Coordinates of N, CA and C in Angstrom, one line a residue:
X1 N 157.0 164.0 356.9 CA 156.3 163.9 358.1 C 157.0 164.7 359.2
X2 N 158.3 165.1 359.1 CA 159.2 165.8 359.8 C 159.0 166.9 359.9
X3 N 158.5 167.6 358.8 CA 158.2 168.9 358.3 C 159.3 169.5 358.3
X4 N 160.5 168.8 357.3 CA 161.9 169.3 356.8 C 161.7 170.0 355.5
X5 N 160.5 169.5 354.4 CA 160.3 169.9 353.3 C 159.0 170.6 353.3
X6 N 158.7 171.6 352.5 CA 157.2 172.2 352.1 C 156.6 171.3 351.0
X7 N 157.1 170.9 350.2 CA 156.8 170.2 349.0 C 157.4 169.0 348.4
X8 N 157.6 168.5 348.1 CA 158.5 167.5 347.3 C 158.0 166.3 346.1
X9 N 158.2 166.3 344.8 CA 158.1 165.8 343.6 C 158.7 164.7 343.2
X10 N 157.6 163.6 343.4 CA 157.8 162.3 343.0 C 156.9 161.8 341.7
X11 N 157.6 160.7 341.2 CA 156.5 159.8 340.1 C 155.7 159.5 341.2
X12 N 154.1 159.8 340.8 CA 153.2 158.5 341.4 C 152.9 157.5 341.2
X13 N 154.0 156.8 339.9 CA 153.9 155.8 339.3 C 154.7 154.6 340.9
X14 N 155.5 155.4 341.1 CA 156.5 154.6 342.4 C 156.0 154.9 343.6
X15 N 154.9 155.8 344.0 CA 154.5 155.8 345.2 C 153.3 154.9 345.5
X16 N 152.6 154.1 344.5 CA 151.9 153.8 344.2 C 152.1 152.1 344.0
X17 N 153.2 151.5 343.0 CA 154.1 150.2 343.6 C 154.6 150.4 345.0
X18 N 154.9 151.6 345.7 CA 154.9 151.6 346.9 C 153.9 151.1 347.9
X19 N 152.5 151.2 347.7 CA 151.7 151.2 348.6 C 151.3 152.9 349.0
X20 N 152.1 153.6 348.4 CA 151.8 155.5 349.2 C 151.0 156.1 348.6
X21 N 150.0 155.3 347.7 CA 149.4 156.0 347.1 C 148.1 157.1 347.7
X22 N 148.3 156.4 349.3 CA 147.1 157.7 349.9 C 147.9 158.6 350.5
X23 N 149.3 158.6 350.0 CA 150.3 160.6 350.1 C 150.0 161.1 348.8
X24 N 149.9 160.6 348.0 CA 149.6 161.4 346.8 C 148.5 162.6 347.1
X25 N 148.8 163.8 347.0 CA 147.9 165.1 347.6 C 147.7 165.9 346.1
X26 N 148.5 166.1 344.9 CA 148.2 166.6 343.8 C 149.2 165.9 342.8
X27 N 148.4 166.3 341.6 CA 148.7 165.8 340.3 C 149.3 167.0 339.4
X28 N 150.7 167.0 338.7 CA 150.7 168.0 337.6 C 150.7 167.7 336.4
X29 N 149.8 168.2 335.5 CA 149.1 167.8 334.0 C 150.5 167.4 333.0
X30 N 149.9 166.8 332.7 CA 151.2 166.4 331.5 C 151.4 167.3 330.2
X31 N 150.1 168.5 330.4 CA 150.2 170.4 329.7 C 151.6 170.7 330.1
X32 N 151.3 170.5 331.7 CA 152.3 171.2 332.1 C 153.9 171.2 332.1
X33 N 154.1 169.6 331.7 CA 155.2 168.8 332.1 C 156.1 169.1 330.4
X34 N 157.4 169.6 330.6 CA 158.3 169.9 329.4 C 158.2 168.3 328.6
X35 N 158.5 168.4 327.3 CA 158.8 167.1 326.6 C 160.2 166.6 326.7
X36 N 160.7 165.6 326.5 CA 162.0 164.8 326.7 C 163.2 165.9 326.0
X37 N 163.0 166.7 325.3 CA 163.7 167.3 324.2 C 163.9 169.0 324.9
X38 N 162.8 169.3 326.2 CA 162.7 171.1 326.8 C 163.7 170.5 328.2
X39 N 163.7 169.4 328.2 CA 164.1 168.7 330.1 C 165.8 169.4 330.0
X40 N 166.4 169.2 329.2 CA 167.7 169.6 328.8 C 167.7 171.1 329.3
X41 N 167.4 172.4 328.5 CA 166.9 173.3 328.3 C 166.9 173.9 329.8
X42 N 165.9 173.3 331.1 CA 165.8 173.4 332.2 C 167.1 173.6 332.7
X43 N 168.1 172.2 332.5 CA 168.9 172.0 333.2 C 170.2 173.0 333.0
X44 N 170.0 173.5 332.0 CA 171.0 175.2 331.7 C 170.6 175.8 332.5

C-alpha cells in the first residue's frame, strides 16, 4: 500500500485464512509452477 513493491508473491492459501482474500489480484497456474524436484534447480 506504500508503493515500496511492484509485485509480490504470496500463497493465497494464507491470504485467505487471513481474511485478504479481496488483495488477491492474480493467480499463477499450477502449468506454470516447477514441481517439488525443478524448485532446487531454481535455487542454483
Amino acid at each position: 500500500d506504500d508503493g515500496e513493491y511492484d509485485a509480490i508473491i504470496l500463497a493465497s492459501a494464507g491470504l485467505l485464512r487471513l481474511g485478504l482474500g479481496e488483495r488477491i489480484r492474480n493467480h499463477i497456474p499450477v502449468a506454470d509452477s516447477l514441481p517439488a524436484g525443478g524448485q532446487g534447480a531454481v535455487g542454483i
